[in-house]
Backbone as JSON Lines, residues from 0, in Angstrom:
{"i":0,"aa":"R","n":[7.56,26.1,-8.27],"ca":[5.62,26.58,-8.72],"c":[5.04,27.72,-8.13]}
{"i":1,"aa":"S","n":[4.09,28.8,-8.06],"ca":[3.5,29.79,-7.54],"c":[2.37,29.03,-7.53]}
{"i":2,"aa":"F","n":[1.72,29.95,-5.95],"ca":[0.16,29.42,-6.3],"c":[-1.03,29.04,-7.27]}
{"i":3,"aa":"A","n":[-0.64,30.95,-7.88],"ca":[-1.45,30.49,-9.38],"c":[-1.57,29.67,-10.35]}
{"i":4,"aa":"G","n":[0.05,28.73,-10.28],"ca":[0.45,27.75,-10.9],"c":[-0.16,25.94,-10.39]}
{"i":5,"aa":"E","n":[0.01,25.98,-9.26],"ca":[-0.89,24.9,-8.51],"c":[-2.32,25.0,-8.92]}
{"i":6,"aa":"A","n":[-2.73,26.32,-8.33],"ca":[-3.81,25.91,-8.05],"c":[-4.64,25.79,-9.59]}
{"i":7,"aa":"S","n":[-3.96,26.45,-11.18],"ca":[-4.8,26.61,-12.06],"c":[-4.03,25.16,-12.52]}
{"i":8,"aa":"I","n":[-3.84,24.08,-12.05],"ca":[-3.31,22.23,-12.13],"c":[-4.19,21.96,-12.3]}
{"i":9,"aa":"V","n":[-4.64,22.34,-10.78],"ca":[-5.33,21.13,-9.98],"c":[-7.19,22.26,-10.25]}
{"i":10,"aa":"A","n":[-7.69,22.95,-11.02],"ca":[-8.82,23.53,-10.95],"c":[-9.6,22.81,-11.0]}
{"i":11,"aa":"G","n":[-10.95,22.24,-11.17],"ca":[-11.6,21.1,-11.52],"c":[-11.25,20.06,-12.01]}
{"i":12,"aa":"R","n":[-9.93,19.71,-11.2],"ca":[-9.72,18.43,-11.3],"c":[-9.0,17.53,-10.27]}
{"i":13,"aa":"V","n":[-9.21,17.8,-8.77],"ca":[-8.9,17.39,-7.57],"c":[-9.91,16.51,-7.31]}
{"i":14,"aa":"L","n":[-10.57,16.2,-7.16],"ca":[-11.37,14.91,-6.98],"c":[-10.27,13.74,-8.36]}
{"i":15,"aa":"E","n":[-10.36,13.59,-9.22],"ca":[-8.73,12.85,-10.04],"c":[-8.34,12.81,-9.61]}
{"i":16,"aa":"L","n":[-7.27,13.91,-9.8],"ca":[-6.02,14.35,-9.18],"c":[-6.26,13.41,-7.8]}
{"i":17,"aa":"A","n":[-6.71,13.43,-6.99],"ca":[-6.51,13.04,-5.25],"c":[-6.55,11.87,-5.96]}
{"i":18,"aa":"N","n":[-6.85,10.93,-6.13],"ca":[-7.12,9.17,-6.18],"c":[-5.94,9.13,-6.75]}
{"i":19,"aa":"D","n":[-5.14,9.57,-7.62],"ca":[-3.39,9.85,-8.03],"c":[-2.26,9.3,-7.13]}
{"i":20,"aa":"P","n":[-1.43,8.81,-7.26],"ca":[-0.57,8.35,-6.77],"c":[0.23,10.25,-6.95]}
{"i":21,"aa":"E","n":[0.72,10.4,-7.88],"ca":[0.91,11.88,-8.43],"c":[0.18,13.04,-8.28]}
{"i":22,"aa":"G","n":[-0.98,12.92,-8.92],"ca":[-1.71,13.68,-8.62],"c":[-2.51,13.86,-7.46]}
{"i":23,"aa":"C","n":[-2.37,13.22,-6.42],"ca":[-2.49,13.94,-4.79],"c":[-2.05,14.41,-4.21]}
{"i":24,"aa":"R","n":[-0.19,14.68,-4.86],"ca":[0.77,15.33,-4.31],"c":[0.37,16.05,-4.3]}
{"i":25,"aa":"Q","n":[0.47,16.55,-5.93],"ca":[-0.24,18.1,-6.54],"c":[-0.96,19.36,-5.48]}
{"i":26,"aa":"V","n":[-2.0,17.55,-5.45],"ca":[-3.33,19.08,-4.63],"c":[-2.95,19.29,-3.08]}
{"i":27,"aa":"Q","n":[-2.07,18.37,-3.09],"ca":[-1.39,18.76,-1.32],"c":[-0.35,19.86,-1.46]}
{"i":28,"aa":"R","n":[0.04,20.37,-2.93],"ca":[1.16,20.86,-3.17],"c":[-0.05,22.43,-3.39]}
{"i":29,"aa":"A","n":[-1.21,22.85,-4.07],"ca":[-1.92,23.8,-4.2],"c":[-2.21,23.74,-2.26]}
{"i":30,"aa":"L","n":[-2.6,23.07,-1.96],"ca":[-3.37,22.95,-0.36],"c":[-2.42,23.91,0.57]}
{"i":31,"aa":"E","n":[-1.0,23.9,0.61],"ca":[0.28,24.53,0.98],"c":[0.33,25.89,0.73]}
{"i":32,"aa":"A","n":[0.56,25.66,-0.45],"ca":[1.02,27.16,-1.55],"c":[-0.52,27.42,-1.88]}
{"i":33,"aa":"A","n":[-1.78,27.82,-1.17],"ca":[-2.53,28.58,-1.14],"c":[-2.43,30.15,-0.05]}
{"i":34,"aa":"L","n":[-2.85,31.31,-0.64],"ca":[-2.58,32.17,-0.6],"c":[-3.53,33.13,0.49]}
{"i":35,"aa":"D","n":[-4.62,32.01,0.39],"ca":[-5.87,32.92,1.53],"c":[-5.94,30.98,1.81]}
{"i":36,"aa":"D","n":[-7.23,31.03,2.82],"ca":[-8.36,29.56,3.71],"c":[-8.94,30.13,2.43]}
{"i":37,"aa":"E","n":[-9.38,31.21,1.55],"ca":[-10.4,30.81,0.38],"c":[-9.84,30.61,-0.54]}
{"i":38,"aa":"S","n":[-8.85,30.4,-0.62],"ca":[-8.37,29.64,-1.89],"c":[-8.52,27.86,-1.63]}
{"i":39,"aa":"R","n":[-7.8,27.73,-0.69],"ca":[-7.38,26.13,-0.06],"c":[-8.99,25.33,-0.12]}
{"i":40,"aa":"E","n":[-9.99,26.62,0.93],"ca":[-11.48,25.75,0.54],"c":[-12.31,26.38,-0.76]}
{"i":41,"aa":"R","n":[-11.9,26.46,-2.07],"ca":[-12.14,26.14,-3.58],"c":[-11.94,24.81,-3.75]}
{"i":42,"aa":"I","n":[-10.65,24.69,-3.49],"ca":[-9.8,23.28,-3.39],"c":[-10.45,22.2,-2.95]}
{"i":43,"aa":"A","n":[-10.62,22.84,-1.57],"ca":[-11.36,21.27,-0.85],"c":[-12.98,20.92,-1.21]}
{"i":44,"aa":"L","n":[-13.57,21.99,-2.02],"ca":[-14.89,22.14,-2.12],"c":[-14.47,20.75,-2.76]}
{"i":45,"aa":"E","n":[-14.59,21.06,-4.24],"ca":[-14.08,20.37,-5.12],"c":[-14.68,18.63,-5.02]}
{"i":46,"aa":"L","n":[-14.24,18.57,-3.12],"ca":[-14.03,16.62,-2.8],"c":[-16.13,16.75,-2.08]}
{"i":47,"aa":"K","n":[-16.86,17.26,-2.01],"ca":[-17.67,17.53,-1.41],"c":[-18.55,16.75,-2.12]}
{"i":48,"aa":"G","n":[-19.25,16.12,-1.69],"ca":[-19.96,14.62,-1.77],"c":[-19.28,13.28,-2.11]}
{"i":49,"aa":"N","n":[-17.96,13.37,-2.46],"ca":[-17.16,12.15,-2.48],"c":[-15.79,12.29,-1.55]}
{"i":50,"aa":"V","n":[-16.46,12.65,0.22],"ca":[-15.64,12.51,0.79],"c":[-14.82,11.15,1.67]}
{"i":51,"aa":"A","n":[-16.1,10.8,1.75],"ca":[-16.43,8.93,1.94],"c":[-15.54,8.59,1.1]}
{"i":52,"aa":"E","n":[-15.53,8.07,0.19],"ca":[-14.49,7.72,-1.32],"c":[-13.26,7.77,-1.6]}
{"i":53,"aa":"A","n":[-13.47,9.65,-0.55],"ca":[-11.9,9.53,-0.71],"c":[-10.99,9.43,0.5]}
{"i":54,"aa":"A","n":[-12.25,9.44,1.14],"ca":[-11.04,9.18,3.02],"c":[-10.52,7.21,2.85]}
{"i":55,"aa":"R","n":[-11.56,6.85,1.98],"ca":[-10.7,5.36,1.68],"c":[-9.97,5.43,0.95]}
{"i":56,"aa":"S","n":[-9.53,6.1,0.42],"ca":[-8.28,6.05,-0.76],"c":[-7.16,5.99,-0.52]}
{"i":57,"aa":"P","n":[-5.92,5.28,-0.64],"ca":[-4.94,5.18,-0.87],"c":[-4.38,6.31,-1.01]}
{"i":58,"aa":"Y","n":[-4.92,7.2,-1.66],"ca":[-3.62,8.5,-2.39],"c":[-4.54,9.5,-1.26]}
{"i":59,"aa":"A","n":[-5.74,9.52,-1.87],"ca":[-6.66,10.67,-1.67],"c":[-7.53,11.24,-0.12]}
{"i":60,"aa":"N","n":[-7.07,10.26,0.75],"ca":[-7.0,10.65,1.9],"c":[-5.61,10.93,2.41]}
{"i":61,"aa":"F","n":[-4.94,11.58,1.58],"ca":[-3.91,12.01,2.07],"c":[-4.01,13.71,1.67]}
{"i":62,"aa":"V","n":[-4.97,14.0,0.57],"ca":[-6.14,15.01,-0.1],"c":[-6.72,16.2,1.34]}
{"i":63,"aa":"I","n":[-7.42,14.48,2.29],"ca":[-8.57,14.9,3.0],"c":[-7.91,15.53,3.64]}
{"i":64,"aa":"Q","n":[-6.54,14.86,4.56],"ca":[-5.91,14.83,5.62],"c":[-5.69,16.46,5.82]}
{"i":65,"aa":"K","n":[-5.18,16.37,4.43],"ca":[-4.44,18.41,4.68],"c":[-5.29,19.04,4.62]}
{"i":66,"aa":"C","n":[-6.53,19.04,4.17],"ca":[-7.7,19.58,4.13],"c":[-7.79,20.15,5.19]}
{"i":67,"aa":"V","n":[-8.24,18.8,6.43],"ca":[-8.78,19.08,7.02],"c":[-7.15,19.82,8.09]}
{"i":68,"aa":"T","n":[-6.19,19.51,7.99],"ca":[-4.47,20.75,8.41],"c":[-4.42,21.85,7.43]}
{"i":69,"aa":"T","n":[-5.36,22.35,7.04],"ca":[-4.66,23.32,6.57],"c":[-5.78,24.35,6.42]}
{"i":70,"aa":"L","n":[-7.54,23.84,6.55],"ca":[-8.19,24.83,6.51],"c":[-8.46,24.48,7.98]}
{"i":71,"aa":"P","n":[-8.99,26.22,8.0],"ca":[-10.12,26.47,9.64],"c":[-11.41,25.12,9.68]}
{"i":72,"aa":"P","n":[-11.35,25.29,10.97],"ca":[-11.95,24.11,11.22],"c":[-13.69,24.18,10.37]}
{"i":73,"aa":"H","n":[-14.46,25.46,10.4],"ca":[-16.12,25.56,9.28],"c":[-15.66,25.04,8.27]}
{"i":74,"aa":"A","n":[-14.17,25.73,7.65],"ca":[-14.05,25.07,6.2],"c":[-14.19,23.53,5.92]}
{"i":75,"aa":"F","n":[-13.91,22.66,6.74],"ca":[-13.68,21.66,6.24],"c":[-15.6,20.94,7.04]}
{"i":76,"aa":"S","n":[-15.73,21.71,7.63],"ca":[-17.1,20.83,8.04],"c":[-17.78,20.21,7.08]}
{"i":77,"aa":"F","n":[-17.59,20.0,6.05],"ca":[-18.32,19.27,5.2],"c":[-17.78,17.95,5.65]}
{"i":78,"aa":"I","n":[-16.49,17.79,5.26],"ca":[-16.33,16.52,5.16],"c":[-16.44,15.8,6.32]}
{"i":79,"aa":"F","n":[-16.43,16.51,7.83],"ca":[-17.03,16.17,9.24],"c":[-18.65,15.62,8.53]}
{"i":80,"aa":"E","n":[-19.4,16.27,7.89],"ca":[-20.54,16.07,7.96],"c":[-20.71,14.76,7.54]}
{"i":81,"aa":"E","n":[-20.31,14.54,5.99],"ca":[-20.29,13.71,5.17],"c":[-20.23,12.25,6.16]}
{"i":82,"aa":"L","n":[-18.67,12.08,7.2],"ca":[-17.96,10.9,7.56],"c":[-18.75,10.67,8.54]}
{"i":83,"aa":"M","n":[-19.76,11.65,9.39],"ca":[-20.41,11.57,10.32],"c":[-22.4,10.97,10.1]}
{"i":84,"aa":"A","n":[-22.47,11.07,8.45],"ca":[-23.38,10.47,7.63],"c":[-23.51,9.11,7.44]}
{"i":85,"aa":"E","n":[-22.11,8.24,7.59],"ca":[-22.26,7.28,6.9],"c":[-21.98,6.31,9.17]}
{"i":86,"aa":"Q","n":[-21.84,5.53,8.33],"ca":[-21.31,4.47,9.95],"c":[-20.14,4.86,9.93]}
{"i":87,"aa":"V","n":[-19.85,5.63,10.74],"ca":[-17.9,6.55,11.52],"c":[-17.55,5.38,12.0]}
{"i":88,"aa":"L","n":[-18.49,3.84,12.57],"ca":[-17.29,2.8,12.89],"c":[-16.29,2.05,11.82]}
{"i":89,"aa":"T","n":[-17.22,1.85,10.62],"ca":[-16.55,1.46,9.38],"c":[-15.15,2.66,9.3]}
{"i":90,"aa":"F","n":[-15.15,3.78,9.69],"ca":[-14.1,4.71,9.36],"c":[-12.81,4.3,10.12]}
{"i":91,"aa":"A","n":[-13.43,4.01,11.38],"ca":[-12.21,3.79,12.0],"c":[-11.61,2.79,12.48]}
{"i":92,"aa":"K","n":[-12.07,1.42,11.35],"ca":[-11.24,0.28,11.16],"c":[-10.68,0.21,9.62]}
{"i":93,"aa":"H","n":[-10.9,1.61,9.33],"ca":[-10.69,1.79,7.92],"c":[-8.94,2.24,7.67]}
{"i":94,"aa":"K","n":[-8.27,1.21,6.98],"ca":[-6.7,1.44,7.07],"c":[-6.45,2.65,6.25]}
{"i":95,"aa":"F","n":[-7.76,3.06,6.13],"ca":[-6.46,4.94,5.01],"c":[-7.4,5.59,6.18]}
{"i":96,"aa":"A","n":[-8.72,5.45,6.23],"ca":[-9.97,6.78,6.8],"c":[-9.72,7.03,8.05]}
{"i":97,"aa":"C","n":[-9.31,5.59,8.65],"ca":[-9.09,6.13,10.93],"c":[-7.94,7.26,10.68]}
{"i":98,"aa":"R","n":[-6.93,7.6,9.56],"ca":[-6.19,8.7,9.6],"c":[-6.96,10.03,9.77]}
{"i":99,"aa":"V","n":[-7.92,9.91,8.73],"ca":[-9.08,11.03,8.51],"c":[-9.34,11.33,9.93]}
{"i":100,"aa":"L","n":[-9.94,10.38,10.52],"ca":[-10.89,10.5,12.07],"c":[-10.03,11.14,12.73]}
{"i":101,"aa":"Q","n":[-8.6,10.7,12.95],"ca":[-7.42,10.94,13.64],"c":[-7.44,12.59,13.24]}
{"i":102,"aa":"R","n":[-6.72,12.95,12.71],"ca":[-6.8,14.6,11.82],"c":[-8.31,15.73,12.41]}
{"i":103,"aa":"L","n":[-9.59,14.91,12.61],"ca":[-11.03,15.81,12.17],"c":[-10.59,16.05,14.15]}
{"i":104,"aa":"M","n":[-10.0,14.07,15.51],"ca":[-9.98,15.05,16.77],"c":[-8.81,15.51,16.83]}
{"i":105,"aa":"E","n":[-8.01,16.18,15.98],"ca":[-6.89,16.98,16.66],"c":[-7.13,18.19,15.96]}
{"i":106,"aa":"Q","n":[-7.76,18.7,14.74],"ca":[-8.11,20.13,13.91],"c":[-9.56,20.6,14.27]}
{"i":107,"aa":"G","n":[-10.55,19.93,14.48],"ca":[-11.77,20.07,14.48],"c":[-12.24,21.38,16.02]}
{"i":108,"aa":"V","n":[-13.47,21.16,15.55],"ca":[-13.26,22.09,17.34],"c":[-14.9,21.34,18.22]}
{"i":109,"aa":"R","n":[-14.64,21.87,19.64],"ca":[-14.95,20.5,20.59],"c":[-16.24,20.49,19.58]}
{"i":110,"aa":"P","n":[-17.06,20.78,19.78],"ca":[-18.58,19.71,19.19],"c":[-18.4,18.79,18.4]}
{"i":111,"aa":"Q","n":[-17.63,19.05,17.01],"ca":[-17.53,18.13,15.98],"c":[-16.62,16.93,16.8]}
{"i":112,"aa":"V","n":[-15.6,17.07,17.43],"ca":[-14.75,16.96,18.31],"c":[-15.66,15.53,18.81]}
{"i":113,"aa":"D","n":[-16.93,16.06,20.17],"ca":[-17.26,15.61,20.97],"c":[-18.56,14.46,19.87]}
{"i":114,"aa":"R","n":[-18.99,15.06,18.7],"ca":[-20.03,14.13,18.42],"c":[-18.81,13.03,17.74]}
{"i":115,"aa":"L","n":[-17.71,13.38,17.12],"ca":[-17.05,11.91,16.32],"c":[-17.23,10.87,17.78]}
{"i":116,"aa":"L","n":[-16.61,11.5,18.61],"ca":[-16.08,10.16,19.62],"c":[-17.58,10.32,20.81]}
{"i":117,"aa":"E","n":[-18.93,10.78,20.54],"ca":[-19.64,9.81,21.56],"c":[-19.96,8.54,20.45]}
{"i":118,"aa":"A","n":[-19.98,8.89,19.2],"ca":[-20.2,8.33,18.37],"c":[-19.55,6.62,18.4]}
{"i":119,"aa":"L","n":[-17.81,6.93,18.52],"ca":[-17.72,6.22,18.56],"c":[-17.13,4.95,20.2]}
{"i":120,"aa":"L","n":[-17.7,5.72,21.38],"ca":[-17.87,5.18,22.6],"c":[-17.74,4.06,23.06]}
{"i":121,"aa":"G","n":[-18.86,3.6,22.31],"ca":[-19.82,2.18,22.43],"c":[-19.02,1.16,22.04]}
{"i":122,"aa":"H","n":[-17.6,1.15,21.38],"ca":[-16.98,0.74,20.41],"c":[-15.4,0.05,20.88]}
{"i":123,"aa":"V","n":[-15.46,1.23,22.42],"ca":[-13.7,1.45,22.44],"c":[-13.39,0.14,22.28]}
{"i":124,"aa":"V","n":[-13.36,-1.23,23.34],"ca":[-13.42,-2.95,23.41],"c":[-12.33,-2.88,21.49]}
{"i":125,"aa":"E","n":[-13.89,-3.24,20.97],"ca":[-13.81,-3.42,19.74],"c":[-12.54,-2.86,18.56]}
{"i":126,"aa":"L","n":[-12.36,-1.52,18.54],"ca":[-11.61,-0.9,18.22],"c":[-10.29,-0.85,18.96]}
{"i":127,"aa":"S","n":[-9.85,-0.95,20.23],"ca":[-8.85,-1.61,20.48],"c":[-8.28,-3.23,20.01]}
{"i":128,"aa":"R","n":[-9.13,-4.0,19.42],"ca":[-8.35,-4.69,19.55],"c":[-8.21,-5.27,17.5]}
{"i":129,"aa":"H","n":[-8.52,-3.73,16.61],"ca":[-8.33,-3.49,15.81],"c":[-6.9,-3.42,15.25]}
{"i":130,"aa":"P","n":[-6.57,-3.62,13.94],"ca":[-5.3,-2.77,13.84],"c":[-4.98,-1.68,13.03]}
{"i":131,"aa":"Y","n":[-6.52,-0.51,12.66],"ca":[-6.62,0.57,13.11],"c":[-6.89,0.91,13.66]}
{"i":132,"aa":"G","n":[-8.33,0.62,14.13],"ca":[-9.22,0.98,15.04],"c":[-7.9,0.81,16.67]}
{"i":133,"aa":"N","n":[-7.3,0.31,16.13],"ca":[-6.44,1.0,17.59],"c":[-5.65,2.18,17.88]}
{"i":134,"aa":"Y","n":[-5.57,2.98,16.03],"ca":[-5.08,4.13,17.03],"c":[-6.13,5.18,17.17]}
{"i":135,"aa":"V","n":[-7.18,5.06,16.44],"ca":[-8.32,5.98,16.58],"c":[-9.04,5.71,18.18]}
{"i":136,"aa":"V","n":[-8.5,4.46,18.82],"ca":[-8.9,5.18,20.36],"c":[-8.14,5.94,21.67]}
{"i":137,"aa":"Q","n":[-6.53,5.79,20.51],"ca":[-5.26,6.27,21.74],"c":[-5.61,7.94,20.55]}
{"i":138,"aa":"H","n":[-6.7,8.09,19.8],"ca":[-6.25,9.56,19.87],"c":[-7.35,10.26,20.51]}
{"i":139,"aa":"M","n":[-8.64,8.77,20.83],"ca":[-9.86,9.01,21.67],"c":[-8.79,9.67,23.32]}
{"i":140,"aa":"L","n":[-7.94,9.1,23.6],"ca":[-7.6,8.92,24.62],"c":[-6.71,10.48,24.64]}
{"i":141,"aa":"A","n":[-6.36,10.8,23.56],"ca":[-4.99,12.09,23.77],"c":[-6.37,13.53,23.61]}
{"i":142,"aa":"Q","n":[-7.52,12.96,22.8],"ca":[-8.33,14.3,22.46],"c":[-9.2,14.76,23.07]}
{"i":143,"aa":"G","n":[-9.67,13.67,23.53],"ca":[-11.27,13.62,24.42],"c":[-11.43,14.47,25.39]}
{"i":144,"aa":"S","n":[-12.7,14.87,25.2],"ca":[-12.99,15.84,26.94],"c":[-12.66,15.09,28.01]}
{"i":145,"aa":"P","n":[-12.37,15.64,29.41],"ca":[-12.82,14.67,30.41],"c":[-12.86,13.3,30.81]}
{"i":146,"aa":"E","n":[-14.38,14.2,30.45],"ca":[-15.61,12.54,30.76],"c":[-14.99,11.73,29.75]}
{"i":147,"aa":"Q","n":[-14.72,11.66,28.0],"ca":[-14.52,10.98,27.2],"c":[-13.9,9.8,27.65]}
{"i":148,"aa":"R","n":[-12.25,10.63,27.71],"ca":[-11.55,10.29,28.59],"c":[-11.7,9.1,29.68]}
{"i":149,"aa":"A","n":[-12.69,9.34,30.39],"ca":[-12.59,8.55,31.4],"c":[-13.63,7.13,30.82]}
{"i":150,"aa":"S","n":[-14.77,7.33,30.05],"ca":[-15.44,6.57,29.19],"c":[-14.37,5.64,28.55]}
{"i":151,"aa":"V","n":[-13.83,5.48,28.05],"ca":[-12.42,5.47,27.35],"c":[-11.5,4.54,28.48]}
{"i":152,"aa":"T","n":[-11.09,5.29,29.11],"ca":[-9.96,4.6,30.62],"c":[-11.55,3.39,31.3]}
{"i":153,"aa":"E","n":[-12.17,3.38,31.19],"ca":[-13.27,2.95,32.39],"c":[-13.91,1.21,31.01]}
{"i":154,"aa":"A","n":[-13.63,1.61,29.92],"ca":[-14.41,0.05,29.06],"c":[-12.53,-0.3,28.26]}
{"i":155,"aa":"V","n":[-11.24,0.4,28.48],"ca":[-10.01,-0.52,28.73],"c":[-9.88,-1.03,29.57]}
{"i":156,"aa":"T","n":[-9.96,-0.7,30.58],"ca":[-9.64,-0.55,32.26],"c":[-11.0,-2.14,32.72]}
{"i":157,"aa":"A","n":[-11.74,-2.34,32.39],"ca":[-12.34,-3.13,32.32],"c":[-11.91,-4.29,31.62]}
{"i":158,"aa":"E","n":[-11.68,-4.49,30.55],"ca":[-11.02,-6.09,29.47],"c":[-9.36,-5.61,30.0]}
{"i":159,"aa":"A","n":[-8.44,-5.1,30.51],"ca":[-7.37,-4.39,30.4],"c":[-6.33,-5.95,30.29]}
{"i":160,"aa":"A","n":[-7.04,-7.21,30.69],"ca":[-6.25,-8.23,30.71],"c":[-6.18,-9.09,29.81]}
{"i":161,"aa":"A","n":[-7.4,-9.2,28.55],"ca":[-7.52,-9.73,27.5],"c":[-6.78,-8.75,26.82]}
{"i":162,"aa":"L","n":[-6.98,-7.68,26.92],"ca":[-6.26,-6.26,25.8],"c":[-4.77,-6.95,25.76]}
{"i":163,"aa":"C","n":[-4.02,-6.14,27.05],"ca":[-2.8,-6.48,26.91],"c":[-1.95,-8.05,26.58]}
{"i":164,"aa":"R","n":[-3.44,-8.71,26.25],"ca":[-2.69,-10.26,25.21],"c":[-3.02,-10.03,24.34]}
{"i":165,"aa":"D","n":[-3.5,-9.14,23.58],"ca":[-4.06,-9.01,22.36],"c":[-2.95,-7.47,21.35]}
{"i":166,"aa":"T","n":[-3.05,-8.1,20.33],"ca":[-1.64,-7.87,19.13],"c":[-1.67,-5.92,19.38]}
{"i":167,"aa":"F","n":[-2.71,-5.8,19.14],"ca":[-3.23,-4.64,19.28],"c":[-4.45,-4.19,20.17]}
{"i":168,"aa":"G","n":[-4.59,-4.36,21.5],"ca":[-4.81,-3.97,22.32],"c":[-4.04,-3.13,23.3]}
{"i":169,"aa":"S","n":[-2.84,-3.92,22.86],"ca":[-2.17,-4.0,23.72],"c":[-1.37,-2.76,24.02]}
{"i":170,"aa":"N","n":[-0.87,-1.9,23.05],"ca":[-1.07,-0.81,22.48],"c":[-2.11,0.51,23.2]}
{"i":171,"aa":"V","n":[-2.87,-0.18,23.31],"ca":[-3.96,1.03,23.92],"c":[-3.76,0.88,25.52]}
{"i":172,"aa":"V","n":[-3.84,0.15,25.95],"ca":[-3.07,-0.69,26.94],"c":[-2.29,0.21,27.97]}
{"i":173,"aa":"R","n":[-1.15,0.14,27.13],"ca":[-0.04,1.23,27.32],"c":[-0.04,2.74,27.34]}
């Protein structure tokens, strides 16, 4: 199907479709098939005001991730801002939202990534022991600035013995 076809199917229904098992795939296809960033941005902006809810959704989180991976950082800044407006630690510990934070760390511009990591740096050990948070810490090590990586390493090293024995913490220590 052409982009025009995909776009017309999802237009005005992105939030509704994003929360549906098949609909979320339609929206992702429309984002991939879009002819330009402006078209992708029109689709993404239908999620504005609902990003926190979408990030926690078993289906819509994939749409949010696709927005982050297909749009330039300035176009997905509303996603970043809506997540940062809430307690970002809760997203880092959420089964689905943690993936959105990981994509933001990979795709965001340095000031965005820095703000996100700074908000999480005080919680490194707690996140390391968490079933989903440990993946966020691993991304902090991969995507952080040298100073941020040093802070993460310092926090992990201080608790290395305990983290090595922890089911999830051991993933970070490795």
